[in-house]
Coordinates of C-alpha atoms in Angstrom, one line a residue:
Chain V
M1 CA -122.9 104.2 30.7
S2 CA -123.4 102.0 27.7
T3 CA -126.4 102.1 25.3
D4 CA -127.3 98.7 26.6
S5 CA -127.7 99.9 30.1
T6 CA -129.7 102.9 28.9
L7 CA -132.0 100.6 27.1
E8 CA -132.3 98.4 30.1
R9 CA -133.2 101.5 32.1
L10 CA -135.9 102.4 29.5
H11 CA -137.5 98.9 29.9
D12 CA -137.5 99.3 33.6
A13 CA -139.2 102.7 33.4
P14 CA -142.7 102.4 34.8
G15 CA -145.1 104.0 32.3
S16 CA -142.6 106.7 31.4
G17 CA -143.4 109.1 28.6
S18 CA -141.4 109.7 25.5
F19 CA -139.1 112.3 24.1
D20 CA -141.7 113.5 21.7
A21 CA -144.3 114.2 24.4
A22 CA -141.8 115.8 26.7
W23 CA -140.4 118.0 23.9
H24 CA -143.9 119.1 22.9
A25 CA -144.7 120.1 26.5
R26 CA -141.4 122.0 26.8
Y27 CA -141.4 123.8 23.5
G28 CA -145.0 123.7 22.2
T29 CA -143.6 122.4 18.9
Q30 CA -143.0 119.0 17.4
L31 CA -139.7 117.3 17.9
D32 CA -137.8 117.2 14.5
A33 CA -134.5 115.9 15.6
S34 CA -133.2 112.4 16.1
L35 CA -132.5 112.1 19.8
P36 CA -130.8 109.6 22.1
E37 CA -132.6 106.8 24.0
W38 CA -135.1 108.2 26.5
N39 CA -134.3 107.4 30.1
D40 CA -135.7 108.0 33.6
T41 CA -133.3 110.8 34.4
L42 CA -134.2 112.7 31.2
E43 CA -137.9 112.1 32.0
T44 CA -137.3 113.7 35.4
L45 CA -135.4 116.6 34.0
L46 CA -137.7 117.5 31.1
S47 CA -140.9 117.1 33.3
H48 CA -139.8 119.8 35.7
R49 CA -142.4 122.3 36.8
S50 CA -142.4 124.7 39.7
V51 CA -144.8 123.6 42.4
R52 CA -146.5 126.4 44.5
A53 CA -149.4 124.4 45.9
Y54 CA -148.4 121.8 48.5
R55 CA -150.2 119.1 50.4
D56 CA -150.1 119.2 54.2
Q57 CA -147.9 116.1 54.4
P58 CA -144.4 115.7 56.0
L59 CA -141.4 114.5 54.0
P60 CA -140.3 110.9 54.5
D61 CA -137.4 110.2 56.8
G62 CA -134.1 110.5 55.0
T63 CA -135.3 113.0 52.4
L64 CA -133.2 115.8 53.5
D65 CA -130.0 113.6 53.8
T66 CA -130.7 112.5 50.2
L67 CA -131.2 116.0 48.8
I68 CA -128.0 117.2 50.5
A69 CA -126.0 114.2 49.2
A70 CA -127.2 115.0 45.7
A71 CA -126.4 118.7 46.2
Q72 CA -122.9 118.0 47.5
S73 CA -122.3 115.7 44.5
A74 CA -122.5 118.7 42.1
S75 CA -119.2 120.3 41.0
S76 CA -117.7 122.9 43.2
S77 CA -115.1 125.4 42.0
S78 CA -111.6 124.1 43.0
N79 CA -113.5 121.9 45.6
L80 CA -113.7 125.0 47.8
Q81 CA -117.4 124.1 48.6
T82 CA -118.3 127.7 49.2
W83 CA -121.9 127.0 49.9
S84 CA -124.1 126.0 52.8
V85 CA -127.8 125.5 53.3
V86 CA -130.2 126.1 56.1
A87 CA -133.2 123.7 56.4
V88 CA -136.1 125.6 57.9
E89 CA -139.1 123.5 59.1
D90 CA -140.2 125.6 62.1
T91 CA -143.7 127.1 61.3
E92 CA -143.0 130.5 62.8
R93 CA -139.7 130.9 61.1
K94 CA -141.1 130.0 57.8
A95 CA -143.9 132.5 58.3
R96 CA -141.4 135.2 59.1
L97 CA -139.3 134.4 56.1
S98 CA -142.4 134.3 53.9
V99 CA -143.1 137.9 55.0
L100 CA -139.5 138.9 54.1
A101 CA -139.8 137.2 50.7
G102 CA -142.9 138.9 49.2
N103 CA -145.4 137.2 51.4
Q104 CA -145.4 134.1 49.3
A105 CA -147.9 131.6 50.8
H106 CA -146.1 128.5 49.6
I107 CA -143.2 129.3 51.9
R108 CA -145.6 128.8 54.8
D109 CA -147.4 125.8 53.2
A110 CA -144.4 123.7 52.2
P111 CA -143.1 121.5 55.0
L112 CA -139.5 122.4 54.2
L113 CA -137.8 125.6 53.1
L114 CA -134.1 125.3 52.1
V115 CA -132.2 128.6 52.1
W116 CA -129.1 128.2 49.9
L117 CA -126.1 130.3 50.9
A118 CA -123.0 131.6 49.2
D119 CA -120.8 130.8 52.2
L120 CA -117.4 132.4 52.3
A121 CA -117.3 132.4 56.1
R122 CA -116.3 128.7 56.4
L123 CA -113.1 129.0 54.5
E124 CA -112.5 132.3 56.1
A125 CA -112.6 130.7 59.5
V126 CA -110.2 128.0 58.2
A127 CA -107.9 130.8 57.1
V128 CA -108.1 132.6 60.4
R129 CA -107.2 129.3 62.2
A130 CA -104.2 129.0 59.9
S131 CA -103.2 132.6 60.4
V132 CA -103.7 133.3 56.7
K133 CA -105.2 136.7 55.7
P134 CA -107.6 135.6 53.0
E135 CA -107.3 138.5 50.6
G136 CA -109.1 136.7 47.8
L137 CA -112.2 136.7 49.9
H138 CA -112.9 140.3 49.2
Y139 CA -113.4 140.1 45.4
L140 CA -116.6 140.1 43.4
E141 CA -115.2 136.9 41.7
T142 CA -115.2 135.1 45.0
L143 CA -118.8 135.9 45.7
L144 CA -119.7 134.7 42.2
V145 CA -117.9 131.4 43.0
G146 CA -120.1 131.0 46.0
V147 CA -123.3 131.9 44.1
I148 CA -122.5 129.4 41.3
D149 CA -121.5 126.7 43.8
A150 CA -124.8 127.2 45.6
A151 CA -126.8 127.2 42.4
L152 CA -125.2 124.0 41.1
A153 CA -125.8 122.3 44.4
A154 CA -129.4 123.4 44.6
Q155 CA -130.3 122.3 41.1
N156 CA -129.0 118.8 41.9
A157 CA -131.3 118.8 45.0
V158 CA -134.2 119.7 42.7
V159 CA -133.5 116.9 40.3
A160 CA -133.2 114.5 43.3
L161 CA -136.4 115.6 44.9
E162 CA -138.3 115.3 41.7
S163 CA -137.0 111.8 41.2
L164 CA -138.6 111.0 44.6
G165 CA -142.0 112.4 43.6
L166 CA -141.6 115.7 45.4
G167 CA -142.0 119.2 44.0
S168 CA -140.3 122.5 44.7
V169 CA -140.1 126.2 43.7
Y170 CA -137.2 128.5 43.9
I171 CA -137.6 131.7 45.9
G172 CA -135.5 134.5 44.4
A173 CA -137.3 136.9 46.7
I174 CA -135.1 135.8 49.5
R175 CA -132.9 138.5 48.1
N176 CA -135.5 141.2 48.7
A177 CA -134.2 141.7 52.2
P178 CA -130.9 139.9 52.6
E179 CA -129.9 141.5 55.9
Q180 CA -133.2 140.5 57.6
V181 CA -132.9 137.0 56.3
A182 CA -129.3 136.9 57.5
A183 CA -130.5 138.0 61.0
E184 CA -133.3 135.4 61.0
L185 CA -130.9 132.6 60.1
R186 CA -128.0 134.0 62.3
L187 CA -125.6 134.1 59.3
P188 CA -122.1 135.2 60.0
P189 CA -120.5 137.9 57.8
H190 CA -119.5 136.9 54.3
V191 CA -122.5 134.7 53.8
L192 CA -125.2 135.7 51.3
P193 CA -128.7 134.0 51.2
V194 CA -128.8 133.4 47.4
F195 CA -132.3 131.9 47.1
G196 CA -134.8 129.8 48.9
L197 CA -136.4 126.5 47.8
C198 CA -139.8 125.3 49.0
V199 CA -140.0 121.5 49.1
G200 CA -143.0 119.3 49.5
Y201 CA -145.7 117.1 47.9
A202 CA -147.6 118.8 45.1
D203 CA -151.3 119.3 45.8
S204 CA -152.8 117.3 42.9
S205 CA -156.0 119.3 43.1
R206 CA -154.0 122.3 42.0
P207 CA -151.5 120.8 39.6
A208 CA -148.7 122.7 37.9
Q209 CA -147.9 122.3 34.3
V210 CA -144.7 122.2 32.3
K211 CA -144.0 125.7 31.2
P212 CA -142.9 126.2 27.5
R213 CA -139.6 127.8 27.0
L214 CA -137.9 129.8 24.2
P215 CA -137.1 127.8 21.1
Q216 CA -133.6 126.3 21.2
S217 CA -132.7 128.5 18.2
V218 CA -132.9 131.5 20.5
V219 CA -130.7 130.3 23.4
L220 CA -128.3 128.0 21.6
H221 CA -125.6 129.6 19.5
R222 CA -123.1 127.7 17.3
E223 CA -119.5 128.8 17.5
Q224 CA -120.3 132.5 18.0
Y225 CA -123.2 134.5 19.4
D226 CA -125.8 135.4 16.9
A227 CA -128.3 138.1 18.0
H228 CA -130.0 138.3 14.6
V229 CA -131.6 134.8 14.5
Q230 CA -133.4 135.4 17.8
A231 CA -136.4 137.7 16.8
P232 CA -138.4 135.1 14.8
G233 CA -138.0 132.5 17.6
I234 CA -139.1 135.1 20.2
A235 CA -142.2 136.0 18.1
L236 CA -143.1 132.4 17.9
Y237 CA -142.6 131.9 21.6
D238 CA -144.8 134.9 22.4
K239 CA -147.7 133.1 20.7
I240 CA -146.9 129.7 22.4
L241 CA -146.6 131.2 25.8
S242 CA -149.8 133.3 25.5
T243 CA -151.8 130.2 24.4
F244 CA -150.3 128.2 27.3
Q245 CA -151.2 130.9 29.8
V246 CA -154.8 131.3 28.6
Q247 CA -155.1 127.5 28.9
Q248 CA -153.9 127.8 32.5
G249 CA -156.5 130.6 33.2
Q250 CA -153.7 133.2 33.4
S251 CA -153.3 136.4 31.5
E252 CA -152.3 136.1 27.8
A253 CA -149.4 138.5 28.4
A254 CA -146.7 137.7 25.8
W255 CA -143.2 136.8 27.0
T256 CA -141.8 140.1 25.6
Q257 CA -143.9 141.9 28.3
A258 CA -141.3 140.5 30.7
V259 CA -139.4 143.7 30.0
E260 CA -141.7 145.3 32.5
R261 CA -139.6 143.6 35.2
W262 CA -136.8 145.8 34.2
R263 CA -138.7 149.0 33.5
T264 CA -137.9 150.8 36.7
R265 CA -135.7 150.5 39.7
E266 CA -138.8 149.8 41.7
S267 CA -139.7 146.8 39.6
L268 CA -136.7 145.0 41.3
H269 CA -138.7 144.8 44.5
G270 CA -135.9 146.1 46.7
R271 CA -133.2 144.1 45.1
D272 CA -131.9 147.3 43.5
R273 CA -130.1 147.7 46.8
L274 CA -128.4 144.3 46.7
R275 CA -125.0 146.1 46.6
D276 CA -125.8 147.9 49.8
A277 CA -127.0 144.7 51.4
L278 CA -123.8 142.9 50.4
A279 CA -121.8 145.7 51.9
S280 CA -123.6 145.4 55.2
L281 CA -123.1 141.6 55.1
G282 CA -119.3 142.3 54.9
F283 CA -118.7 141.8 51.2
E284 CA -116.3 144.4 49.7
L285 CA -116.8 143.3 46.1
R286 CA -113.5 144.6 44.9
Chain Y
M1 CA -116.3 99.3 50.6
S2 CA -113.2 100.3 48.5
T3 CA -113.2 102.9 45.8
D4 CA -112.4 100.1 43.4
S5 CA -115.6 98.3 44.0
T6 CA -117.5 101.5 43.7
L7 CA -116.0 102.1 40.3
E8 CA -116.9 98.6 39.3
R9 CA -120.4 99.1 40.4
L10 CA -120.6 102.3 38.3
H11 CA -119.8 100.3 35.2
D12 CA -122.6 97.9 35.8
A13 CA -126.1 98.3 34.7
P14 CA -128.1 101.0 36.5
G15 CA -129.9 99.8 39.5
S16 CA -127.1 97.6 40.5
G17 CA -125.7 100.3 42.8
S18 CA -126.9 101.2 46.2
F19 CA -127.3 104.1 48.5
D20 CA -124.7 102.7 50.8
A21 CA -122.0 102.4 48.2
A22 CA -122.7 105.8 46.7
W23 CA -122.7 107.4 50.1
H24 CA -119.4 105.8 51.0
A25 CA -117.8 107.0 47.8
R26 CA -119.1 110.6 48.3
Y27 CA -118.4 111.0 52.0
G28 CA -115.8 108.3 52.9
T29 CA -118.0 107.3 55.8
Q30 CA -120.7 104.7 56.4
L31 CA -124.3 105.7 55.8
D32 CA -126.2 105.7 59.1
A33 CA -129.5 107.1 58.0
S34 CA -132.6 105.5 56.7
L35 CA -132.9 106.7 53.1
P36 CA -135.6 106.6 50.4
E37 CA -135.7 104.0 47.7
W38 CA -132.7 104.2 45.4
N39 CA -133.4 105.1 41.7
D40 CA -131.5 105.7 38.5
T41 CA -131.6 109.5 38.8
L42 CA -130.0 109.4 42.3
E43 CA -127.4 107.0 41.0
T44 CA -126.6 109.4 38.2
L45 CA -126.4 112.4 40.6
L46 CA -124.4 110.8 43.3
S47 CA -121.9 109.2 40.9
H48 CA -120.8 112.5 39.5
R49 CA -117.1 113.0 38.9
S50 CA -115.4 115.7 36.8
V51 CA -113.9 114.2 33.6
R52 CA -110.7 115.8 32.3
A53 CA -109.5 112.9 30.1
Y54 CA -111.6 112.4 26.9
R55 CA -111.7 109.8 24.2
D56 CA -111.3 111.1 20.6
Q57 CA -114.9 110.2 19.8
P58 CA -117.7 112.5 18.5
L59 CA -121.0 112.9 20.3
P60 CA -124.0 111.0 18.9
D61 CA -126.5 112.9 16.9
G62 CA -129.1 114.7 19.0
T63 CA -126.9 115.0 22.1
L64 CA -126.7 118.8 22.0
D65 CA -130.5 119.1 21.5
T66 CA -131.0 116.8 24.5
L67 CA -128.7 118.8 26.7
I68 CA -130.2 122.1 25.8
A69 CA -133.7 120.7 26.4
A70 CA -132.6 119.6 29.8
A71 CA -131.0 122.9 30.5
Q72 CA -134.1 124.9 29.4
S73 CA -136.2 122.7 31.7
A74 CA -134.4 124.2 34.8
S75 CA -136.2 127.0 36.6
S76 CA -135.6 130.5 35.4
S77 CA -136.2 133.5 37.6
S78 CA -139.6 135.0 36.6
N79 CA -139.2 133.0 33.3
L80 CA -136.9 135.8 32.0
Q81 CA -134.5 133.1 30.7
T82 CA -131.5 135.4 31.1
W83 CA -129.0 132.9 29.8
S84 CA -127.7 131.6 26.5
V85 CA -125.0 129.1 25.6
V86 CA -122.4 128.9 22.8
A87 CA -121.6 125.4 21.6
V88 CA -118.0 125.4 20.3
E89 CA -116.8 122.4 18.3
D90 CA -114.3 124.1 16.0
T91 CA -110.8 122.9 16.8
E92 CA -109.1 126.2 16.4
R93 CA -111.6 128.1 18.5
K94 CA -111.4 125.5 21.2
A95 CA -107.6 125.8 21.2
R96 CA -107.8 129.6 21.5
L97 CA -110.3 129.4 24.3
S98 CA -108.1 126.9 26.0
V99 CA -105.2 129.4 26.0
L100 CA -107.5 132.0 27.5
A101 CA -108.7 129.6 30.2
G102 CA -105.4 128.6 31.8
N103 CA -104.2 126.4 29.0
Q104 CA -106.4 123.5 30.0
A105 CA -105.7 120.6 27.6
H106 CA -109.2 119.1 28.1
I107 CA -110.7 122.1 26.4
R108 CA -108.9 121.0 23.3
D109 CA -109.5 117.3 23.8
A110 CA -113.2 117.3 24.4
P111 CA -115.3 117.3 21.2
L112 CA -117.7 120.0 22.6
L113 CA -117.1 123.0 24.8
L114 CA -120.3 124.8 26.0
V115 CA -119.8 128.3 27.1
W116 CA -122.6 129.3 29.4
L117 CA -123.6 133.0 29.4
A118 CA -125.5 135.3 31.7
D119 CA -127.4 137.0 28.8
L120 CA -129.1 140.3 29.6
A121 CA -128.8 141.4 25.9
R122 CA -131.7 139.3 24.7
L123 CA -134.3 141.0 26.9
E124 CA -132.6 144.3 26.4
A125 CA -133.1 144.0 22.7
V126 CA -136.8 143.1 23.3
A127 CA -137.0 146.3 25.5
V128 CA -135.5 148.4 22.8
R129 CA -138.0 147.1 20.2
A130 CA -140.8 148.0 22.7
S131 CA -139.3 151.4 23.3
V132 CA -138.8 150.6 27.0
K133 CA -135.7 151.9 28.7
P134 CA -134.7 148.8 30.8
E135 CA -133.4 150.5 34.0
G136 CA -133.4 147.2 35.9
L137 CA -130.7 145.9 33.6
H138 CA -128.0 148.0 35.3
Y139 CA -128.2 146.5 38.7
L140 CA -125.9 143.8 40.3
E141 CA -129.1 141.9 41.2
T142 CA -129.9 141.5 37.5
L143 CA -126.4 140.1 36.7
L144 CA -126.9 137.6 39.6
V145 CA -130.2 136.5 38.1
G146 CA -128.4 135.8 34.8
V147 CA -125.6 133.9 36.6
I148 CA -128.0 131.8 38.6
D149 CA -130.2 131.1 35.6
A150 CA -127.1 130.0 33.7
A151 CA -125.9 127.8 36.5
L152 CA -129.2 126.0 37.0
A153 CA -129.4 125.4 33.3
A154 CA -125.9 124.1 33.0
Q155 CA -126.3 121.7 35.9
N156 CA -129.4 120.2 34.3
A157 CA -127.3 119.6 31.2
V158 CA -124.6 117.9 33.3
V159 CA -127.1 115.5 34.8
A160 CA -128.6 114.8 31.4
L161 CA -125.2 114.1 29.8
E162 CA -124.2 111.8 32.6
S163 CA -127.4 109.9 32.2
L164 CA -126.3 109.4 28.6
G165 CA -122.9 108.0 29.6
L166 CA -121.0 111.2 28.8
G167 CA -118.7 113.1 31.1
S168 CA -117.9 116.8 31.6
V169 CA -115.9 119.3 33.6
Y170 CA -116.8 122.9 34.4
I171 CA -114.2 125.6 33.4
G172 CA -114.4 128.5 35.8
A173 CA -111.2 129.8 34.2
I174 CA -113.4 131.1 31.4
R175 CA -113.6 134.1 33.7
N176 CA -109.8 134.6 33.7
A177 CA -110.2 136.8 30.6
P178 CA -113.9 137.6 30.0
E179 CA -113.3 140.4 27.4
Q180 CA -111.2 138.1 25.2
V181 CA -113.7 135.3 25.5
A182 CA -116.4 137.7 24.7
A183 CA -114.5 138.9 21.6
E184 CA -113.8 135.3 20.5
L185 CA -117.5 134.4 20.8
R186 CA -118.7 137.8 19.5
L187 CA -120.8 138.5 22.5
P188 CA -122.9 141.7 22.5
P189 CA -122.7 144.0 25.6
H190 CA -124.4 142.9 28.7
V191 CA -123.5 139.3 28.2
L192 CA -121.0 137.6 30.6
P193 CA -119.3 134.2 30.0
V194 CA -120.0 132.6 33.3
F195 CA -118.1 129.3 32.9
G196 CA -117.3 126.7 30.3
L197 CA -118.3 123.0 30.2
C198 CA -116.2 120.4 28.4
V199 CA -118.3 117.5 27.2
G200 CA -117.3 114.1 25.8
Y201 CA -116.7 110.4 26.5
A202 CA -114.4 109.7 29.4
D203 CA -111.2 108.0 28.5
S204 CA -111.5 104.8 30.6
S205 CA -107.7 104.3 30.7
R206 CA -107.6 107.5 32.8
P207 CA -110.7 107.2 34.9
A208 CA -111.9 109.9 37.2
Q209 CA -113.1 109.0 40.7
V210 CA -116.0 110.3 42.8
K211 CA -114.4 113.0 45.1
P212 CA -115.3 112.9 48.7
R213 CA -117.0 116.0 50.1
L214 CA -117.4 117.7 53.5
P215 CA -119.6 115.9 55.9
Q216 CA -123.2 116.9 55.8
S217 CA -122.9 118.2 59.3
V218 CA -120.6 121.0 57.9
V219 CA -122.8 122.3 55.1
L220 CA -126.3 121.6 56.4
H221 CA -127.7 123.8 59.1
R222 CA -131.0 123.3 60.9
E223 CA -133.2 126.4 61.4
Q224 CA -130.2 128.7 61.9
Y225 CA -126.5 128.8 60.8
D226 CA -124.2 127.2 63.3
A227 CA -120.5 127.9 62.8
H228 CA -119.4 126.1 65.9
V229 CA -120.3 122.5 64.8
Q230 CA -118.1 122.8 61.7
A231 CA -114.5 122.3 63.0
P232 CA -114.7 118.6 63.9
G233 CA -116.3 117.8 60.5
I234 CA -113.6 119.7 58.7
A235 CA -110.9 118.0 60.6
L236 CA -112.4 114.6 59.7
Y237 CA -112.7 115.7 56.1
D238 CA -109.0 116.7 55.9
K239 CA -108.1 113.1 56.7
I240 CA -110.6 111.6 54.3
L241 CA -109.5 113.9 51.4
S242 CA -105.8 113.4 52.1
T243 CA -106.3 109.6 52.0
F244 CA -108.3 109.8 48.8
Q245 CA -105.7 112.0 47.1
V246 CA -102.9 109.8 48.0
Q247 CA -104.8 106.8 46.6
Q248 CA -105.2 108.8 43.4
G249 CA -101.5 109.5 43.3
Q250 CA -102.0 113.2 44.1
S251 CA -100.6 115.3 46.9
E252 CA -101.9 114.6 50.4
A253 CA -102.7 118.3 50.9
A254 CA -105.5 118.7 53.3
W255 CA -108.7 120.5 52.3
T256 CA -107.9 123.3 54.7
Q257 CA -104.9 124.1 52.5
A258 CA -107.5 125.4 50.0
V259 CA -107.2 128.7 51.8
E260 CA -104.1 129.2 49.6
R261 CA -106.5 130.0 46.8
W262 CA -107.5 133.1 48.7
R263 CA -104.1 134.1 50.1
T264 CA -103.3 136.8 47.6
R265 CA -104.9 138.8 44.9
E266 CA -102.7 137.0 42.5
S267 CA -104.0 133.6 43.5
L268 CA -107.3 134.6 41.7
H269 CA -105.5 134.2 38.4
G270 CA -106.7 137.4 36.9
R271 CA -110.2 137.1 38.2
D272 CA -109.4 139.8 40.7
R273 CA -110.3 142.2 37.9
L274 CA -113.7 140.8 37.2
R275 CA -115.3 144.1 38.1
D276 CA -113.3 145.9 35.5
A277 CA -114.1 143.2 33.0
L278 CA -117.8 143.5 33.7
A279 CA -117.5 147.3 33.3
S280 CA -116.0 146.9 29.9
L281 CA -118.7 144.4 28.9
G282 CA -121.2 147.1 29.7
F283 CA -122.4 146.1 33.2
E284 CA -122.9 149.0 35.5
L285 CA -123.5 146.9 38.6
R286 CA -125.4 149.6 40.5

């Protein structure tokens, strides 16, 4: 798209922010680079925050169709489209899935839970109909293709829903008990529930804020990976995140305390047995 | 509506498109649902096509900063931020990586190659500095977290770059030879190159088209997975994709012939040994 059309878009943007404001919210530092023209899509992307408090309000007609169209517009490895999604709106089912996923209340509160699947069963069924023995199905690589396909699709849905004024939060805890989730959703073998996504209108009385991230100098490498430049950026980020969390009424725990998540096998909340779960879902992971 | 008129529309100013046109391009069928109001972000999302033909034109200043800011704005599991990215612009390095990734010419032609990494080394280094033995690092689950984090981030970058008028294509073949890619990029242990992403201006003399996808009825399930409804949608899609491909001067191979990708171990192009590669990159995958 031309610069002209981007400009036009900027003029059309109703009361949109600016790159400087979005950058400051995302990094807690001043923007010191010369950046492209701001546009509505960048505004949507950079304003992302996870929403865990939802209004009791249904989604407008056509929302789900729109999110799925956005999701399917994401790239798919060799166009194999090795993902599916289950839309759960039933109150009882959401409640049961909530229990399986660490008892997170927002799974019950959101009007829609999308469970994103790495789905190798669809192409497997095609192979069976064509009398092909799909040997490639059984490799770890093929599972990764499904996981990546599902993640790209889901993220497009997130951007789409935020452009519509909705909010969402990913539920990684759907992997706490993959077999039980698979049973609840009647998944065939060779389908892994990768993560959930709660979707709904944010409760403005309990607003979520943009969370600061690591400085770009820590995650972006030029030409080759450089481990040595990371420490100062991480030290700075510890301060920025602590300050942010205190402002939010949360603990001032520095980011580096995130290592607690990896301290023991138990800190994985059951996901230490993902390999066993995958085996029981039919994945050989050669 | 023809594919030609869709293309025409995409070259117009944002806002000139419509849900009907975008839907038709994406599914090859008429839209029969009542959808929300169209916006620029949906236009960007639904208009996605992979670009493999690039103009010899550098990226504007600030492009990379913008893409990384968008990428970092994606959700990250427990805010662990277990991903990094290497920006490769050096001609010789791009050429070497191209050879490692199936000799794809567009890796050489694009001004920028982003290699997205599942990066468990950063938090591992933090743990070592804190004298924590990060047991959780060694589980398959933790690798998946890194892969998902990287995919969500990369997809946000794709949406951002398309909003800026740029094009891109994912390079899954970066996993054909992970150890060699790791050596080229000097990755520390516990870092996996997940995929590449070529970024640049599309060569308008060799335009890419929106590729039709499976009908929503095939990928979207309500409440529980339903394998039985999929066959008619897949049969319809075979026809739509064949027609599209013939229009593009490609083979009329139906989508169901994609099962050839899984027929043998060899059809994985070396990625059948991903587990060995992961082992040599230090991943235990417990």
